[in-house]
Coordinates of C-alpha atoms and ligand atoms in Angstrom, one line a residue:
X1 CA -14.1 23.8 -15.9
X2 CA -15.7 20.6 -16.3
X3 CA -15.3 17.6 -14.0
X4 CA -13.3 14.6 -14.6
X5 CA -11.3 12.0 -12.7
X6 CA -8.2 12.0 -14.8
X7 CA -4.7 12.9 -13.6
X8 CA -3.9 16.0 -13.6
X9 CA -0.9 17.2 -12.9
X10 CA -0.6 20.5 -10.6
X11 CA 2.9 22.7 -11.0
X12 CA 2.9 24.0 -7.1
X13 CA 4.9 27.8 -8.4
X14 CA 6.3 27.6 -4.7
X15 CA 9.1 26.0 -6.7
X16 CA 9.7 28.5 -9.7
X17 CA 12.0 31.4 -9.5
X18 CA 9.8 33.9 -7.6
X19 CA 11.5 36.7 -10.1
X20 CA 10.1 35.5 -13.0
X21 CA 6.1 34.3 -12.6
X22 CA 5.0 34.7 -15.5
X23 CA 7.8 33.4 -17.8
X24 CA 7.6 30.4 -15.5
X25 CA 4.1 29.5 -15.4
X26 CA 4.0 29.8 -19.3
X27 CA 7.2 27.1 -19.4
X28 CA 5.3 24.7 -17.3
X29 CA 2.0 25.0 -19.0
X30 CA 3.4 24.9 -22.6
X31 CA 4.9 22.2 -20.9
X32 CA 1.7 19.8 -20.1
X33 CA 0.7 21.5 -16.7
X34 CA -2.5 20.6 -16.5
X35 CA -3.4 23.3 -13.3
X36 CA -1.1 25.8 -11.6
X37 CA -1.2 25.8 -8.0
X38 CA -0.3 28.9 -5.8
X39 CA 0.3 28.5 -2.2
X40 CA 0.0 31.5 -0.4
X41 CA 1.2 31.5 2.9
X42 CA 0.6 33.9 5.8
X43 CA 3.6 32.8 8.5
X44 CA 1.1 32.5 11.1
X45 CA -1.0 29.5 9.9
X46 CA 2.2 27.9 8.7
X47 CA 5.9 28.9 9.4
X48 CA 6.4 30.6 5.9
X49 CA 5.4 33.5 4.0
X50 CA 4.6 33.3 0.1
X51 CA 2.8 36.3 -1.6
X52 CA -0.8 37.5 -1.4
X53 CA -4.1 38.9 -3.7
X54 CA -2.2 41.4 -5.5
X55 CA 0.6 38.9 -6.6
X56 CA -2.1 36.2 -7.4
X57 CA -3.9 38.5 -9.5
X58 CA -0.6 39.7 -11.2
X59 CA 0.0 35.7 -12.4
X60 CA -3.8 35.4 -13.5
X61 CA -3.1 36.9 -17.3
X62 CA -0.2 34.1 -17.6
X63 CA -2.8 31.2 -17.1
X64 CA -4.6 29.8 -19.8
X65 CA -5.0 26.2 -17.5
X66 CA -6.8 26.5 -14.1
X67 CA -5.6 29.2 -11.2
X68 CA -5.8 26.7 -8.4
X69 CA -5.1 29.0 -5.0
X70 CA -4.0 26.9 -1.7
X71 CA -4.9 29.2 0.9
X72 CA -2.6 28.3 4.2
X73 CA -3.6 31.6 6.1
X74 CA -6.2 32.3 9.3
X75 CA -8.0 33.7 8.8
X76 CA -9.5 33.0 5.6
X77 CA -13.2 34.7 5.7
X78 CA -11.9 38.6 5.3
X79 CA -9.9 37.5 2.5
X80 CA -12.1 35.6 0.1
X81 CA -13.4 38.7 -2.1
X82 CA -10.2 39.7 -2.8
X83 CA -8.8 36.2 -4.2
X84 CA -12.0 36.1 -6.3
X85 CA -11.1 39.0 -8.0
X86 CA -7.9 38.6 -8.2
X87 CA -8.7 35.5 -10.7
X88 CA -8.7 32.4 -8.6
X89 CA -10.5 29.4 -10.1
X90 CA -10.5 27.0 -7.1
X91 CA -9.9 28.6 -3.8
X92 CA -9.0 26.1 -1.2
X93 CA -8.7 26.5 2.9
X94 CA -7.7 24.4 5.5
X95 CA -10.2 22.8 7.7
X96 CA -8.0 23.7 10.7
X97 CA -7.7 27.3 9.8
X98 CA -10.9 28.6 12.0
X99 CA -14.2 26.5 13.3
X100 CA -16.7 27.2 10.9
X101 CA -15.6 25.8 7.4
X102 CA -18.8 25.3 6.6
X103 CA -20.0 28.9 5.7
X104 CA -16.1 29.8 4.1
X105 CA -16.9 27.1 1.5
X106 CA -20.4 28.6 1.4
X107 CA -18.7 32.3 1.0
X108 CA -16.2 30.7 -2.0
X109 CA -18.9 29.5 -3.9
X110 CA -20.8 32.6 -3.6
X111 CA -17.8 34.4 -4.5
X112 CA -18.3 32.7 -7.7
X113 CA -15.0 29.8 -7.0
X114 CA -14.9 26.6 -6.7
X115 CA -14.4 25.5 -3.2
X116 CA -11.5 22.8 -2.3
X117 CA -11.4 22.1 1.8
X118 CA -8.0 21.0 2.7
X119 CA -6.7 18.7 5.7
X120 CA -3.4 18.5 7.2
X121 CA -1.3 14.9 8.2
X122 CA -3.2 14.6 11.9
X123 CA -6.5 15.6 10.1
X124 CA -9.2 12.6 9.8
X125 CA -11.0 12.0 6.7
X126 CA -14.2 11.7 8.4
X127 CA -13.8 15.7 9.0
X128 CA -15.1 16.7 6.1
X129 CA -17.8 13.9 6.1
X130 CA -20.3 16.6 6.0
X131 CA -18.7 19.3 3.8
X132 CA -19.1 16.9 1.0
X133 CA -21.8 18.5 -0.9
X134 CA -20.4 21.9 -0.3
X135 CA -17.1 20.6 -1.8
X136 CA -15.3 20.7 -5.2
X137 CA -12.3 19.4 -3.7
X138 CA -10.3 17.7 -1.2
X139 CA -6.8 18.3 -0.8
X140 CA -4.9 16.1 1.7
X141 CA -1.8 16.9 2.9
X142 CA 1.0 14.6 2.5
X143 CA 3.7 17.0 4.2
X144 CA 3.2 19.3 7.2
X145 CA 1.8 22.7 4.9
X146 CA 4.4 25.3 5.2
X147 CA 7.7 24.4 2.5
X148 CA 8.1 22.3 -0.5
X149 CA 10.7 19.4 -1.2
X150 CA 9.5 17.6 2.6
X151 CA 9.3 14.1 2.3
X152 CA 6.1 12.5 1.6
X153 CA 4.1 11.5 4.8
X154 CA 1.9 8.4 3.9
X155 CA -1.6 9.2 3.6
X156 CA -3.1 6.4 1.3
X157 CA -5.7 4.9 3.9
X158 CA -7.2 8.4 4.4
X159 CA -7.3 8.8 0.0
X160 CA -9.0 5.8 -0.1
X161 CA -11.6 6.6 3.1
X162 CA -12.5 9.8 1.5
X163 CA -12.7 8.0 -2.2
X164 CA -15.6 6.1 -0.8
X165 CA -17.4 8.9 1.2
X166 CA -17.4 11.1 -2.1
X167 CA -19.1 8.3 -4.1
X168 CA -20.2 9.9 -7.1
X169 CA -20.2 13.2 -6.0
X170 CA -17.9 15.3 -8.3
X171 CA -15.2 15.9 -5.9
X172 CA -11.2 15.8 -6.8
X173 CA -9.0 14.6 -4.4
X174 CA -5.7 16.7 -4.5
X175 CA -2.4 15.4 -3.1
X176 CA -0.3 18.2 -2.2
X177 CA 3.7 17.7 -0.8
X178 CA 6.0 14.9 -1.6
X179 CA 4.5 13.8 -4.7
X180 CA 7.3 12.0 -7.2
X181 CA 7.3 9.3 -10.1
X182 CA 7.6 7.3 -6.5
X183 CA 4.8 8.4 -4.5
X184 CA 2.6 9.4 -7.3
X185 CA 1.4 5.6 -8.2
X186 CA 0.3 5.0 -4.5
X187 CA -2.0 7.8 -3.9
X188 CA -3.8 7.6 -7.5
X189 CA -4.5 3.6 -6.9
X190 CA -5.8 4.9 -3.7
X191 CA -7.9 7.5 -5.6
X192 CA -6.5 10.6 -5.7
X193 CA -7.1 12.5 -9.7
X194 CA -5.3 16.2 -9.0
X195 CA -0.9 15.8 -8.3
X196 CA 0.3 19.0 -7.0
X197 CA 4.1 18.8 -7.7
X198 CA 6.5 21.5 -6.9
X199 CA 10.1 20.3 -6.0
X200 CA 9.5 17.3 -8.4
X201 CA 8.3 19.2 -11.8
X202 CA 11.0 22.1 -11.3
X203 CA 14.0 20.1 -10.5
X204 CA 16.8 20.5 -13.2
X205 CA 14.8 23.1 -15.1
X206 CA 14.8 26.5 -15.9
X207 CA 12.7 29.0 -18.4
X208 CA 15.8 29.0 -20.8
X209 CA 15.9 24.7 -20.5
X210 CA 11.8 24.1 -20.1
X211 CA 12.2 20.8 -21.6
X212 CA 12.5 19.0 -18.2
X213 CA 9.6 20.6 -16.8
X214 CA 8.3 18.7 -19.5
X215 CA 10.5 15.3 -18.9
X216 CA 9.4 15.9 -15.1
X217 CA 5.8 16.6 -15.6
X218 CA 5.4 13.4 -18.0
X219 CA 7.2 11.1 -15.4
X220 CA 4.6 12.1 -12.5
X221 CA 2.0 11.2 -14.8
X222 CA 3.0 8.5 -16.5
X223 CA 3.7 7.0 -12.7
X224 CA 0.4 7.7 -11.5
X225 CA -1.3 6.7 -14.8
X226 CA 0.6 3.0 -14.8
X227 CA -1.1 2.8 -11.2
X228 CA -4.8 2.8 -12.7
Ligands
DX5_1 C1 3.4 22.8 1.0 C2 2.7 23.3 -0.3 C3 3.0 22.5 -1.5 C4 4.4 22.4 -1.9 C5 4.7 21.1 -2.5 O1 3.0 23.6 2.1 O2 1.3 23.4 -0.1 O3 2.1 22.9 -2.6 O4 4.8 23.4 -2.8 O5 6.0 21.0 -2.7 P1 6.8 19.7 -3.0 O6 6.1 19.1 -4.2 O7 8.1 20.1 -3.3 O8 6.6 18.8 -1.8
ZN2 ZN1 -0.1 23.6 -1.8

């Protein structure tokens, strides 16, 4: 996995029809998905419950792209062996999911990840100030974590803060919730490369009709790209 600041276009599988993983993270990928992002939920951090390591390791073999796991759980320290081996490329946890965040993204990278730190709405950027080096990525909420298709909460000041802080340090910025051929232009000016998309990319499409992923994925990017 090399590092560039490109779009890329994230497929959140929260969307897809949870009967049919595999068949449907093949459709988006043939489709231009650049990553495939897998929230796992523990209805305890957040209000929702997804699936855990032996479901993420069932949709490993179906992804040629990047395996790009959104841990919203607490905690996250007990499980972080088990979503390495079950596959997971870039392992991300919230900052406000225990107090020491520092050696969990110590513990991902050991565990042979990449390590993304995310941050909800009410989280600063200035939070993960000095996680920087220990970072591969930053994913700032722009919806309360917990369901998809929420409407995009504005976070463009604290994209742009944290654009500065990471300088030239290679660190994505991930936008996760709400992100649309609408919002998508605003947080990429502001400096964001990943786009997680769920409601947006599966909207209208199925595995027999993956053409519109397609249509949907090209009109995120082509939004955020006309922003640059
Ligand atoms: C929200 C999840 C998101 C969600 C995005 O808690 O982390 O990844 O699936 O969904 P949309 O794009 O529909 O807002
Ligand atoms: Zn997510």
């Amino acid at each position: 996995m090399s590092f560039d600041r490109s779009i890329k276009i994230a497929p959140s599988i929260l969307s897809a029809d949870f009967a049919n993983f595999g068949a449907e993270i093949q459709a988006i990928e043939a489709q231009g998905a650049d990553w495939v992002h897998v929230d796992v939920m523990d209805g305890h951090f957040v209000p929702n419950l997804t699936f855990g390591p032996p479901a993420v390791k069932a949709f490993r073999p179906h992804v040629k792209t990047v395996m790009d796991v959104h841990l919203m759980i607490t905690p996250v320290d007990p499980y972080i062996q088990a979503y390495a081996d079950a596959g997971a490329d870039i392992l991300t946890a919230h900052l406000e999911a225990g107090p020491h965040t520092h050696r969990t993204l110590q513990a991902i990278r050991a565990a042979g990840m990449k390590a993304g730190v995310a941050l909800n709405p009410g989280t600063p950027a200035e939070a993960v100030e000095h996680l920087l080096d220990l970072t591969d990525l930053v994913c700032v909420m722009t919806v309360n974590p917990g369901f998809g298709g929420q409407k995009f909460i504005d976070m463009t000041g604290k994209v742009r803060r944290l654009r500065d802080m990471i300088g030239d340090r290679p660190v994505h910025i991930e936008i996760d919730g709400g992100v649309d051929p609408e919002t998508a232009p605003l947080v990429a000016a502001a400096g964001a490369d990943v786009l997680v998309a769920g409601s947006a990319v599966f909207k209208g499409g199925s595995v027999e009709n993956p053409g519109v992923y397609g249509d949907n994925i090209r009109a995120v990017r082509a939004a955020a790209e006309s922003a640059l």
